[in-house]
Amino acid sequence: MSPVAARSWVVPLAWTAVLLDGFDLVVLGTVLPALLRDHVWGLTPGTASVISTFGLIGMMIGAMAIGTITDVIGRRKALIIAVAAFSVCTALCAIAPSAFFFGLFRFLAGLGLGGCLPTAIALVTEYARKEKGGSATTTVMTGYHVGAVLTALLGIWLIQPLGWRAMFVAGALPAFVLVPLMIKYLPESESFERVRETQEKSATQVVGGLFRGGLLRATIAFWVTSFMGLLLVYGLNTWLPEIMRQAGYPLGAALGLLLTLNLGGVVGLLIAGRVADKVGVRPSVIAWFLGAGVFLALLSVKLPAAGLYVAVFLTGGFVFSAQVLVYAYIGKTYPDAMRATGIGWAAGVGRIGAICGPILGGALLSAGIAYPWGFYAFAAVGVLGAAAVTGVRAGRTQEAVSPVP
């Protein structure tokens, strides 16, 4: 296969891998109302939050480890391993006999899935034209929210007739097509091949590069911003249906709002990428986090049905795009030789925020104050994200950064 033909496979295969991340983002929030309603394994909001945390800890470790390994063993191999491992463990969730094993399988699935996103973004960023870095990242990340939308739809169609276990079977099936296609068509990173020919890198050297060459301040700022962004993303996707149900909306309407939230995310990504290419990724990240805060606060207001769906749609457009623009900013800041590591560690540290989001939502639900106070708390997080990203010095790009020694 010619190099041009090989490159043509990068975006569709990376997009599909990221789609699986979108499935995992929403699947627990989709099945939780049914698990709680039917008292499966005696679950409560508190124990459900613990299970959610298991999966997110796995994703945190996976993002850091596989993101780093990607820059050592190659992006093609790392992405194939990550997708295969996630799919096997997701299938095991469907046959979990207890809450303990369900949480264990979610943790193991998270280890694999955590490596998908940094590896996919690193590949796509490398193959994108320099002036299209923002839109390349946001385009491939539409797969994240298409996966979330499809999962919300599957929840509406599958859970009632077939039960919650069918959701995890559906999440494992794409691997039967995706993994063979990756093995056959996914090319290795050209920059990785060049670096491998000239020098051998250890994981310690790659990670250490995040703090050298004037990158310490940017690295810390990216970690804090990613923490805030993923707290919003996972907090809302895990608990929005249940919060809206407690506000008086039926389960079907609550799942419809989750679907609307992620549809807004897809549209927001397409707009955000083009705005970032025009005005720069740094001001775009700041603006999108502030917009997320405004619309999250608006959700606390009791709106008529049409207004509520519009507000949820716009909220999704800002919340999810803000976090993806962080990844685009990272891709423009770190050099090729350590891009996957930079994204992986930011995503991994950000998973701590992803853990805190569901815990925060569960605590507010248990206290009976998730509506409306949960939205005020999430709005404050959006404002903090905007403040944190200003810690990256304006004008900092990969061209000004020394490569990994």
mmCIF file of C-alpha atoms in Angstrom:
data_model
loop_
_atom_site.group_PDB
_atom_site.id
_atom_site.type_symbol
_atom_site.label_atom_id
_atom_site.label_comp_id
_atom_site.label_asym_id
_atom_site.label_seq_id
_atom_site.Cartn_x
_atom_site.Cartn_y
_atom_site.Cartn_z
ATOM 1 C CA MET A 1 0.000 0.000 0.000
ATOM 2 C CA SER A 2 1.345 3.415 -0.989
ATOM 3 C CA PRO A 3 2.126 6.056 1.673
ATOM 4 C CA VAL A 4 -0.690 8.265 0.349
ATOM 5 C CA ALA A 5 -3.190 5.418 0.582
ATOM 6 C CA ALA A 6 -1.972 4.556 4.081
ATOM 7 C CA ARG A 7 -2.457 8.149 5.250
ATOM 8 C CA SER A 8 -6.041 8.106 3.987
ATOM 9 C CA TRP A 9 -6.841 5.458 6.603
ATOM 10 C CA VAL A 10 -5.512 7.427 9.589
ATOM 11 C CA VAL A 11 -8.525 9.679 10.215
ATOM 12 C CA PRO A 12 -11.316 7.093 9.743
ATOM 13 C CA LEU A 13 -9.567 4.477 11.886
ATOM 14 C CA ALA A 14 -8.624 6.994 14.585
ATOM 15 C CA TRP A 15 -12.158 8.430 14.474
ATOM 16 C CA THR A 16 -13.658 4.983 15.043
ATOM 17 C CA ALA A 17 -11.285 4.261 17.928
ATOM 18 C CA VAL A 18 -12.303 7.537 19.562
ATOM 19 C CA LEU A 19 -15.956 6.575 19.001
ATOM 20 C CA LEU A 20 -15.400 3.741 21.489
ATOM 21 C CA ASP A 21 -14.266 6.337 24.039
ATOM 22 C CA GLY A 22 -17.578 8.096 23.443
ATOM 23 C CA PHE A 23 -19.438 4.853 24.082
ATOM 24 C CA ASP A 24 -17.677 4.402 27.401
ATOM 25 C CA LEU A 25 -18.337 8.029 28.327
ATOM 26 C CA VAL A 26 -22.106 7.563 28.215
ATOM 27 C CA VAL A 27 -22.788 3.879 28.771
ATOM 28 C CA LEU A 28 -22.674 3.972 32.570
ATOM 29 C CA GLY A 29 -24.923 7.023 32.757
ATOM 30 C CA THR A 30 -27.310 5.265 30.350
ATOM 31 C CA VAL A 31 -27.604 2.055 32.363
ATOM 32 C CA LEU A 32 -27.420 3.542 35.881
ATOM 33 C CA PRO A 33 -31.100 4.575 36.094
ATOM 34 C CA ALA A 34 -32.148 1.008 35.218
ATOM 35 C CA LEU A 35 -29.618 -0.509 37.640
ATOM 36 C CA LEU A 36 -30.801 1.756 40.466
ATOM 37 C CA ARG A 37 -34.496 1.364 39.658
ATOM 38 C CA ASP A 38 -34.297 -2.446 39.609
ATOM 39 C CA HIS A 39 -31.938 -2.573 42.643
ATOM 40 C CA VAL A 40 -29.423 -4.687 40.708
ATOM 41 C CA TRP A 41 -26.816 -5.975 43.194
ATOM 42 C CA GLY A 42 -28.411 -3.610 45.734
ATOM 43 C CA LEU A 43 -26.812 -0.575 44.075
ATOM 44 C CA THR A 44 -27.228 2.919 45.542
ATOM 45 C CA PRO A 45 -25.990 6.224 44.078
ATOM 46 C CA GLY A 46 -22.984 5.933 46.385
ATOM 47 C CA THR A 47 -21.954 2.427 45.284
ATOM 48 C CA ALA A 48 -22.630 3.350 41.649
ATOM 49 C CA SER A 49 -20.188 6.236 42.051
ATOM 50 C CA VAL A 50 -17.553 3.792 43.337
ATOM 51 C CA ILE A 51 -18.025 1.588 40.248
ATOM 52 C CA SER A 52 -17.748 4.647 38.027
ATOM 53 C CA THR A 53 -14.538 5.561 39.826
ATOM 54 C CA PHE A 54 -13.019 2.122 39.140
ATOM 55 C CA GLY A 55 -13.403 2.621 35.404
ATOM 56 C CA LEU A 56 -12.018 6.134 35.513
ATOM 57 C CA ILE A 57 -8.977 5.100 37.564
ATOM 58 C CA GLY A 58 -8.287 2.485 34.897
ATOM 59 C CA MET A 59 -8.549 5.159 32.196
ATOM 60 C CA MET A 60 -6.243 7.464 34.138
ATOM 61 C CA ILE A 61 -3.556 4.780 34.428
ATOM 62 C CA GLY A 62 -4.093 3.679 30.834
ATOM 63 C CA ALA A 63 -3.809 7.212 29.442
ATOM 64 C CA MET A 64 -0.536 7.877 31.239
ATOM 65 C CA ALA A 65 0.998 4.457 30.589
ATOM 66 C CA ILE A 66 -0.120 3.826 27.012
ATOM 67 C CA GLY A 67 0.337 7.490 26.064
ATOM 68 C CA THR A 68 3.975 7.192 27.124
ATOM 69 C CA ILE A 69 4.474 3.694 25.677
ATOM 70 C CA THR A 70 3.079 4.990 22.388
ATOM 71 C CA ASP A 71 6.082 7.275 21.986
ATOM 72 C CA VAL A 72 8.383 4.322 22.781
ATOM 73 C CA ILE A 73 6.934 1.304 20.894
ATOM 74 C CA GLY A 74 4.990 3.134 18.187
ATOM 75 C CA ARG A 75 1.492 4.535 17.798
ATOM 76 C CA ARG A 76 0.118 1.868 15.480
ATOM 77 C CA LYS A 77 0.866 -1.020 17.834
ATOM 78 C CA ALA A 78 -0.302 0.879 20.922
ATOM 79 C CA LEU A 79 -3.654 1.816 19.389
ATOM 80 C CA ILE A 80 -4.394 -1.734 18.222
ATOM 81 C CA ILE A 81 -3.597 -3.171 21.669
ATOM 82 C CA ALA A 82 -5.703 -0.506 23.401
ATOM 83 C CA VAL A 83 -8.796 -1.123 21.245
ATOM 84 C CA ALA A 84 -8.579 -4.922 21.551
ATOM 85 C CA ALA A 85 -8.140 -4.839 25.344
ATOM 86 C CA PHE A 86 -11.015 -2.411 25.862
ATOM 87 C CA SER A 87 -13.406 -4.456 23.726
ATOM 88 C CA VAL A 88 -12.679 -7.764 25.469
ATOM 89 C CA CYS A 89 -13.201 -6.258 28.920
ATOM 90 C CA THR A 90 -16.374 -4.451 27.835
ATOM 91 C CA ALA A 91 -17.804 -7.783 26.696
ATOM 92 C CA LEU A 92 -16.991 -9.206 30.128
ATOM 93 C CA CYS A 93 -19.092 -6.437 31.738
ATOM 94 C CA ALA A 94 -22.144 -8.004 30.102
ATOM 95 C CA ILE A 95 -21.666 -11.228 32.069
ATOM 96 C CA ALA A 96 -20.580 -9.689 35.375
ATOM 97 C CA PRO A 97 -22.134 -11.702 38.242
ATOM 98 C CA SER A 98 -21.754 -9.020 40.916
ATOM 99 C CA ALA A 99 -21.012 -5.369 41.512
ATOM 100 C CA PHE A 100 -17.404 -6.270 42.382
ATOM 101 C CA PHE A 101 -16.741 -7.993 39.057
ATOM 102 C CA PHE A 102 -18.628 -5.315 37.158
ATOM 103 C CA GLY A 103 -16.343 -2.686 38.699
ATOM 104 C CA LEU A 104 -13.266 -4.845 38.026
ATOM 105 C CA PHE A 105 -14.148 -5.263 34.342
ATOM 106 C CA ARG A 106 -14.825 -1.530 34.065
ATOM 107 C CA PHE A 107 -11.359 -0.895 35.522
ATOM 108 C CA LEU A 108 -9.668 -3.269 33.063
ATOM 109 C CA ALA A 109 -11.614 -1.818 30.136
ATOM 110 C CA GLY A 110 -10.474 1.630 31.246
ATOM 111 C CA LEU A 111 -6.817 0.575 31.074
ATOM 112 C CA GLY A 112 -7.193 -0.181 27.379
ATOM 113 C CA LEU A 113 -9.478 2.677 26.514
ATOM 114 C CA GLY A 114 -7.315 5.256 28.270
ATOM 115 C CA GLY A 115 -4.673 4.830 25.590
ATOM 116 C CA CYS A 116 -6.998 5.255 22.603
ATOM 117 C CA LEU A 117 -7.479 8.998 22.787
ATOM 118 C CA PRO A 118 -3.880 10.274 23.150
ATOM 119 C CA THR A 119 -2.625 7.862 20.492
ATOM 120 C CA ALA A 120 -5.391 8.691 18.017
ATOM 121 C CA ILE A 121 -4.989 12.456 18.464
ATOM 122 C CA ALA A 122 -1.200 12.236 18.141
ATOM 123 C CA LEU A 123 -1.527 10.378 14.834
ATOM 124 C CA VAL A 124 -4.164 12.706 13.411
ATOM 125 C CA THR A 125 -2.285 15.839 14.494
ATOM 126 C CA GLU A 126 0.848 14.600 12.796
ATOM 127 C CA TYR A 127 -0.893 13.897 9.489
ATOM 128 C CA ALA A 128 -2.860 17.185 9.487
ATOM 129 C CA ARG A 129 -1.617 20.284 7.718
ATOM 130 C CA LYS A 130 0.008 22.720 10.137
ATOM 131 C CA GLU A 131 -2.678 25.389 9.784
ATOM 132 C CA LYS A 132 -5.465 22.824 10.283
ATOM 133 C CA GLY A 133 -4.317 21.364 13.591
ATOM 134 C CA GLY A 134 -7.320 22.629 15.546
ATOM 135 C CA SER A 135 -9.949 21.380 13.125
ATOM 136 C CA ALA A 136 -8.132 18.050 12.627
ATOM 137 C CA THR A 137 -8.300 17.339 16.346
ATOM 138 C CA THR A 138 -11.907 18.446 16.739
ATOM 139 C CA THR A 139 -12.983 16.522 13.628
ATOM 140 C CA VAL A 140 -11.589 13.224 14.868
ATOM 141 C CA MET A 141 -13.085 13.933 18.287
ATOM 142 C CA THR A 142 -16.553 14.156 16.766
ATOM 143 C CA GLY A 143 -16.271 10.379 16.901
ATOM 144 C CA TYR A 144 -16.241 10.718 20.684
ATOM 145 C CA HIS A 145 -19.647 12.352 20.660
ATOM 146 C CA VAL A 146 -21.097 10.353 17.795
ATOM 147 C CA GLY A 147 -20.294 7.353 19.977
ATOM 148 C CA ALA A 148 -21.993 9.039 22.917
ATOM 149 C CA VAL A 149 -25.070 9.875 20.806
ATOM 150 C CA LEU A 150 -25.307 6.332 19.450
ATOM 151 C CA THR A 151 -24.978 4.965 22.969
ATOM 152 C CA ALA A 152 -27.789 7.197 24.243
ATOM 153 C CA LEU A 153 -29.967 6.000 21.348
ATOM 154 C CA LEU A 154 -29.048 2.384 22.073
ATOM 155 C CA GLY A 155 -30.046 2.958 25.679
ATOM 156 C CA ILE A 156 -33.496 4.106 24.576
ATOM 157 C CA TRP A 157 -33.892 1.178 22.155
ATOM 158 C CA LEU A 158 -32.157 -1.706 23.953
ATOM 159 C CA ILE A 159 -32.485 -1.410 27.721
ATOM 160 C CA GLN A 160 -36.233 -1.855 28.026
ATOM 161 C CA PRO A 161 -36.625 -4.891 25.702
ATOM 162 C CA LEU A 162 -33.245 -6.600 26.239
ATOM 163 C CA GLY A 163 -31.907 -5.305 29.551
ATOM 164 C CA TRP A 164 -28.830 -3.322 30.509
ATOM 165 C CA ARG A 165 -26.354 -6.125 29.681
ATOM 166 C CA ALA A 166 -27.139 -5.741 25.970
ATOM 167 C CA MET A 167 -25.461 -2.327 26.057
ATOM 168 C CA PHE A 168 -22.059 -3.838 26.825
ATOM 169 C CA VAL A 169 -22.428 -6.515 24.168
ATOM 170 C CA ALA A 170 -23.131 -3.743 21.644
ATOM 171 C CA GLY A 171 -20.054 -1.833 22.833
ATOM 172 C CA ALA A 172 -17.741 -4.810 22.238
ATOM 173 C CA LEU A 173 -18.957 -5.705 18.737
ATOM 174 C CA PRO A 174 -17.159 -2.932 16.729
ATOM 175 C CA ALA A 175 -13.781 -4.513 17.542
ATOM 176 C CA PHE A 176 -14.552 -7.467 15.270
ATOM 177 C CA VAL A 177 -14.307 -5.061 12.326
ATOM 178 C CA LEU A 178 -12.037 -2.313 13.653
ATOM 179 C CA VAL A 179 -9.084 -4.380 14.900
ATOM 180 C CA PRO A 180 -8.584 -6.315 11.619
ATOM 181 C CA LEU A 181 -8.804 -3.061 9.648
ATOM 182 C CA MET A 182 -6.185 -1.452 11.899
ATOM 183 C CA ILE A 183 -3.850 -4.419 11.540
ATOM 184 C CA LYS A 184 -4.110 -4.237 7.756
ATOM 185 C CA TYR A 185 -4.300 -0.515 7.018
ATOM 186 C CA LEU A 186 -3.171 1.683 9.927
ATOM 187 C CA PRO A 187 0.276 3.180 9.168
ATOM 188 C CA GLU A 188 2.952 3.849 11.748
ATOM 189 C CA SER A 189 3.744 7.434 12.667
ATOM 190 C CA GLU A 190 6.327 8.865 10.264
ATOM 191 C CA SER A 191 7.904 10.990 13.017
ATOM 192 C CA PHE A 192 8.185 7.924 15.272
ATOM 193 C CA GLU A 193 9.959 6.032 12.502
ATOM 194 C CA ARG A 194 12.384 8.915 11.965
ATOM 195 C CA VAL A 195 13.193 9.241 15.667
ATOM 196 C CA ARG A 196 13.590 5.484 16.082
ATOM 197 C CA GLU A 197 16.186 5.444 13.307
ATOM 198 C CA THR A 198 18.311 8.083 15.029
ATOM 199 C CA GLN A 199 17.880 7.452 18.746
ATOM 200 C CA GLU A 200 16.417 5.061 21.277
ATOM 201 C CA LYS A 201 14.114 6.610 23.875
ATOM 202 C CA SER A 202 13.124 5.327 27.297
ATOM 203 C CA ALA A 203 9.808 6.081 28.954
ATOM 204 C CA THR A 204 11.672 8.100 31.600
ATOM 205 C CA GLN A 205 13.263 10.317 28.968
ATOM 206 C CA VAL A 206 9.965 10.919 27.211
ATOM 207 C CA VAL A 207 8.072 11.824 30.393
ATOM 208 C CA GLY A 208 10.950 13.978 31.625
ATOM 209 C CA GLY A 209 10.729 15.990 28.422
ATOM 210 C CA LEU A 210 7.363 17.355 29.571
ATOM 211 C CA PHE A 211 9.197 19.418 32.195
ATOM 212 C CA ARG A 212 12.228 20.577 30.194
ATOM 213 C CA GLY A 213 12.798 23.187 27.509
ATOM 214 C CA GLY A 214 10.516 25.723 29.183
ATOM 215 C CA LEU A 215 7.563 23.315 29.244
ATOM 216 C CA LEU A 216 7.056 22.994 33.011
ATOM 217 C CA ARG A 217 4.557 25.856 33.255
ATOM 218 C CA ALA A 218 2.600 24.722 30.207
ATOM 219 C CA THR A 219 2.493 21.115 31.412
ATOM 220 C CA ILE A 220 1.051 22.064 34.802
ATOM 221 C CA ALA A 221 -1.469 24.436 33.191
ATOM 222 C CA PHE A 222 -2.613 21.717 30.790
ATOM 223 C CA TRP A 223 -3.018 19.237 33.630
ATOM 224 C CA VAL A 224 -5.176 21.606 35.688
ATOM 225 C CA THR A 225 -7.285 22.614 32.678
ATOM 226 C CA SER A 226 -7.796 18.990 31.672
ATOM 227 C CA PHE A 227 -8.852 18.190 35.236
ATOM 228 C CA MET A 228 -11.573 20.834 35.035
ATOM 229 C CA GLY A 229 -12.670 19.856 31.542
ATOM 230 C CA LEU A 230 -13.032 16.148 32.240
ATOM 231 C CA LEU A 231 -14.770 16.817 35.555
ATOM 232 C CA LEU A 232 -17.471 18.563 33.529
ATOM 233 C CA VAL A 233 -17.632 15.952 30.776
ATOM 234 C CA TYR A 234 -17.909 12.907 33.033
ATOM 235 C CA GLY A 235 -19.965 14.533 35.745
ATOM 236 C CA LEU A 236 -22.657 15.563 33.286
ATOM 237 C CA ASN A 237 -22.665 12.376 31.217
ATOM 238 C CA THR A 238 -22.843 10.154 34.284
ATOM 239 C CA TRP A 239 -25.527 11.991 36.228
ATOM 240 C CA LEU A 240 -27.488 14.277 33.876
ATOM 241 C CA PRO A 241 -30.293 11.691 33.299
ATOM 242 C CA GLU A 242 -30.702 11.088 37.021
ATOM 243 C CA ILE A 243 -30.507 14.807 37.912
ATOM 244 C CA MET A 244 -33.197 15.605 35.355
ATOM 245 C CA ARG A 245 -35.324 12.695 36.561
ATOM 246 C CA GLN A 246 -35.140 14.087 40.103
ATOM 247 C CA ALA A 247 -36.162 17.464 38.676
ATOM 248 C CA GLY A 248 -39.422 15.842 37.553
ATOM 249 C CA TYR A 249 -38.660 14.706 34.008
ATOM 250 C CA PRO A 250 -39.476 11.083 33.035
ATOM 251 C CA LEU A 251 -36.613 8.665 32.279
ATOM 252 C CA GLY A 252 -37.244 8.821 28.520
ATOM 253 C CA ALA A 253 -36.981 12.613 28.545
ATOM 254 C CA ALA A 254 -33.838 12.441 30.687
ATOM 255 C CA LEU A 255 -32.131 10.138 28.178
ATOM 256 C CA GLY A 256 -33.297 12.464 25.423
ATOM 257 C CA LEU A 257 -31.494 15.308 27.172
ATOM 258 C CA LEU A 258 -28.327 13.197 27.327
ATOM 259 C CA LEU A 259 -28.661 12.609 23.598
ATOM 260 C CA THR A 260 -29.192 16.344 23.012
ATOM 261 C CA LEU A 261 -26.161 17.189 25.161
ATOM 262 C CA ASN A 262 -23.907 15.046 22.980
ATOM 263 C CA LEU A 263 -25.453 16.181 19.698
ATOM 264 C CA GLY A 264 -24.521 19.672 20.815
ATOM 265 C CA GLY A 265 -21.025 18.353 21.450
ATOM 266 C CA VAL A 266 -20.688 17.164 17.833
ATOM 267 C CA VAL A 267 -21.854 20.498 16.369
ATOM 268 C CA GLY A 268 -19.727 22.419 18.858
ATOM 269 C CA LEU A 269 -16.629 20.491 17.838
ATOM 270 C CA LEU A 270 -17.076 21.290 14.156
ATOM 271 C CA ILE A 271 -17.475 24.991 14.966
ATOM 272 C CA ALA A 272 -14.733 25.126 17.615
ATOM 273 C CA GLY A 273 -12.092 23.612 15.339
ATOM 274 C CA ARG A 274 -12.680 26.141 12.608
ATOM 275 C CA VAL A 275 -12.722 29.016 15.076
ATOM 276 C CA ALA A 276 -9.426 27.787 16.549
ATOM 277 C CA ASP A 277 -7.851 27.650 13.076
ATOM 278 C CA LYS A 278 -8.968 31.245 12.433
ATOM 279 C CA VAL A 279 -8.321 33.050 15.725
ATOM 280 C CA GLY A 280 -5.924 30.672 17.467
ATOM 281 C CA VAL A 281 -6.432 27.754 19.805
ATOM 282 C CA ARG A 282 -5.518 29.610 23.018
ATOM 283 C CA PRO A 283 -8.295 32.268 22.922
ATOM 284 C CA SER A 284 -10.707 29.601 21.692
ATOM 285 C CA VAL A 285 -10.068 27.369 24.724
ATOM 286 C CA ILE A 286 -10.636 30.275 27.100
ATOM 287 C CA ALA A 287 -13.831 31.359 25.350
ATOM 288 C CA TRP A 288 -15.249 27.843 25.255
ATOM 289 C CA PHE A 289 -14.690 27.194 28.958
ATOM 290 C CA LEU A 290 -16.376 30.494 29.818
ATOM 291 C CA GLY A 291 -19.300 29.632 27.523
ATOM 292 C CA ALA A 292 -19.628 26.274 29.254
ATOM 293 C CA GLY A 293 -19.905 28.029 32.609
ATOM 294 C CA VAL A 294 -22.629 30.379 31.365
ATOM 295 C CA PHE A 295 -24.850 27.666 29.890
ATOM 296 C CA LEU A 296 -24.360 25.299 32.811
ATOM 297 C CA ALA A 297 -25.648 28.020 35.115
ATOM 298 C CA LEU A 298 -28.603 28.519 32.765
ATOM 299 C CA LEU A 299 -29.618 24.859 33.177
ATOM 300 C CA SER A 300 -30.473 25.615 36.806
ATOM 301 C CA VAL A 301 -33.422 27.678 35.583
ATOM 302 C CA LYS A 302 -36.720 25.855 35.082
ATOM 303 C CA LEU A 303 -37.249 26.332 31.341
ATOM 304 C CA PRO A 304 -40.087 25.283 29.039
ATOM 305 C CA ALA A 305 -39.416 22.072 27.100
ATOM 306 C CA ALA A 306 -38.132 23.736 23.910
ATOM 307 C CA GLY A 307 -35.919 26.170 25.813
ATOM 308 C CA LEU A 308 -34.507 23.375 27.957
ATOM 309 C CA TYR A 309 -33.439 21.321 24.944
ATOM 310 C CA VAL A 310 -31.838 24.374 23.337
ATOM 311 C CA ALA A 311 -29.935 25.153 26.540
ATOM 312 C CA VAL A 312 -28.743 21.541 26.892
ATOM 313 C CA PHE A 313 -27.672 21.506 23.219
ATOM 314 C CA LEU A 314 -25.627 24.698 23.654
ATOM 315 C CA THR A 315 -24.167 23.422 26.920
ATOM 316 C CA GLY A 316 -22.910 20.309 25.148
ATOM 317 C CA GLY A 317 -21.462 22.469 22.368
ATOM 318 C CA PHE A 318 -19.288 24.356 24.834
ATOM 319 C CA VAL A 319 -18.498 21.745 27.515
ATOM 320 C CA PHE A 320 -17.193 19.010 25.227
ATOM 321 C CA SER A 321 -15.474 21.287 22.717
ATOM 322 C CA ALA A 322 -13.593 23.058 25.505
ATOM 323 C CA GLN A 323 -11.867 19.846 26.567
ATOM 324 C CA VAL A 324 -11.043 18.843 22.981
ATOM 325 C CA LEU A 325 -9.532 22.252 22.303
ATOM 326 C CA VAL A 326 -7.223 21.560 25.250
ATOM 327 C CA TYR A 327 -5.947 18.479 23.388
ATOM 328 C CA ALA A 328 -5.507 20.552 20.218
ATOM 329 C CA TYR A 329 -3.515 23.128 22.198
ATOM 330 C CA ILE A 330 -1.308 20.370 23.625
ATOM 331 C CA GLY A 331 -0.743 18.992 20.128
ATOM 332 C CA LYS A 332 0.517 22.392 18.976
ATOM 333 C CA THR A 333 2.726 22.857 22.041
ATOM 334 C CA TYR A 334 4.677 19.595 22.287
ATOM 335 C CA PRO A 335 6.985 18.303 19.525
ATOM 336 C CA ASP A 336 6.235 15.148 17.513
ATOM 337 C CA ALA A 337 8.538 12.926 19.552
ATOM 338 C CA MET A 338 6.563 13.484 22.768
ATOM 339 C CA ARG A 339 3.110 14.559 21.583
ATOM 340 C CA ALA A 340 1.311 11.343 22.587
ATOM 341 C CA THR A 341 3.016 11.461 25.991
ATOM 342 C CA GLY A 342 1.931 15.070 26.518
ATOM 343 C CA ILE A 343 -1.666 14.313 25.564
ATOM 344 C CA GLY A 344 -1.661 11.055 27.507
ATOM 345 C CA TRP A 345 -0.435 12.602 30.746
ATOM 346 C CA ALA A 346 -2.808 15.556 30.469
ATOM 347 C CA ALA A 347 -5.675 13.150 29.793
ATOM 348 C CA GLY A 348 -4.499 10.901 32.621
ATOM 349 C CA VAL A 349 -4.293 13.692 35.189
ATOM 350 C CA GLY A 350 -7.572 14.959 33.791
ATOM 351 C CA ARG A 351 -9.118 11.588 34.631
ATOM 352 C CA ILE A 352 -8.768 12.578 38.277
ATOM 353 C CA GLY A 353 -11.273 15.287 37.393
ATOM 354 C CA ALA A 354 -13.322 12.653 35.604
ATOM 355 C CA ILE A 355 -13.362 10.693 38.859
ATOM 356 C CA CYS A 356 -14.359 13.766 40.860
ATOM 357 C CA GLY A 357 -17.216 14.662 38.498
ATOM 358 C CA PRO A 358 -19.326 11.541 39.137
ATOM 359 C CA ILE A 359 -18.422 11.614 42.844
ATOM 360 C CA LEU A 360 -19.565 15.242 43.040
ATOM 361 C CA GLY A 361 -22.802 14.438 41.225
ATOM 362 C CA GLY A 362 -23.435 11.362 43.381
ATOM 363 C CA ALA A 363 -22.837 13.324 46.571
ATOM 364 C CA LEU A 364 -25.236 16.078 45.512
ATOM 365 C CA LEU A 365 -27.850 13.507 44.519
ATOM 366 C CA SER A 366 -27.492 11.691 47.827
ATOM 367 C CA ALA A 367 -27.953 15.018 49.614
ATOM 368 C CA GLY A 368 -31.031 15.794 47.492
ATOM 369 C CA ILE A 369 -29.633 19.086 46.158
ATOM 370 C CA ALA A 370 -28.294 18.089 42.728
ATOM 371 C CA TYR A 371 -30.979 20.218 41.075
ATOM 372 C CA PRO A 372 -30.231 23.113 40.865
ATOM 373 C CA TRP A 373 -27.005 23.352 42.912
ATOM 374 C CA GLY A 374 -25.146 20.783 40.846
ATOM 375 C CA PHE A 375 -25.295 23.075 37.835
ATOM 376 C CA TYR A 376 -23.910 26.009 39.818
ATOM 377 C CA ALA A 377 -20.990 23.836 40.925
ATOM 378 C CA PHE A 378 -20.293 22.674 37.374
ATOM 379 C CA ALA A 379 -20.523 26.269 36.100
ATOM 380 C CA ALA A 380 -17.826 27.316 38.583
ATOM 381 C CA VAL A 381 -15.610 24.507 37.281
ATOM 382 C CA GLY A 382 -15.958 25.905 33.746
ATOM 383 C CA VAL A 383 -14.765 29.317 34.897
ATOM 384 C CA LEU A 384 -11.800 27.733 36.710
ATOM 385 C CA GLY A 385 -10.876 25.884 33.503
ATOM 386 C CA ALA A 386 -10.750 29.166 31.608
ATOM 387 C CA ALA A 387 -8.488 30.648 34.275
ATOM 388 C CA ALA A 388 -6.161 27.638 34.332
ATOM 389 C CA VAL A 389 -5.431 27.604 30.597
ATOM 390 C CA THR A 390 -4.086 31.150 30.790
ATOM 391 C CA GLY A 391 -1.087 29.586 32.543
ATOM 392 C CA VAL A 392 0.219 28.486 29.129
ATOM 393 C CA ARG A 393 2.260 31.364 27.760
ATOM 394 C CA ALA A 394 0.823 32.934 24.620
ATOM 395 C CA GLY A 395 2.800 32.078 21.510
ATOM 396 C CA ARG A 396 4.172 28.800 22.877
ATOM 397 C CA THR A 397 4.247 26.283 19.994
ATOM 398 C CA GLN A 398 6.146 23.105 19.244
ATOM 399 C CA GLU A 399 8.561 24.925 16.967
ATOM 400 C CA ALA A 400 9.941 26.757 20.021
ATOM 401 C CA VAL A 401 10.380 23.581 22.046
ATOM 402 C CA SER A 402 13.491 21.427 22.139
ATOM 403 C CA PRO A 403 12.974 17.773 21.195
ATOM 404 C CA VAL A 404 13.404 14.952 23.664
ATOM 405 C CA PRO A 405 17.144 14.384 24.208
#
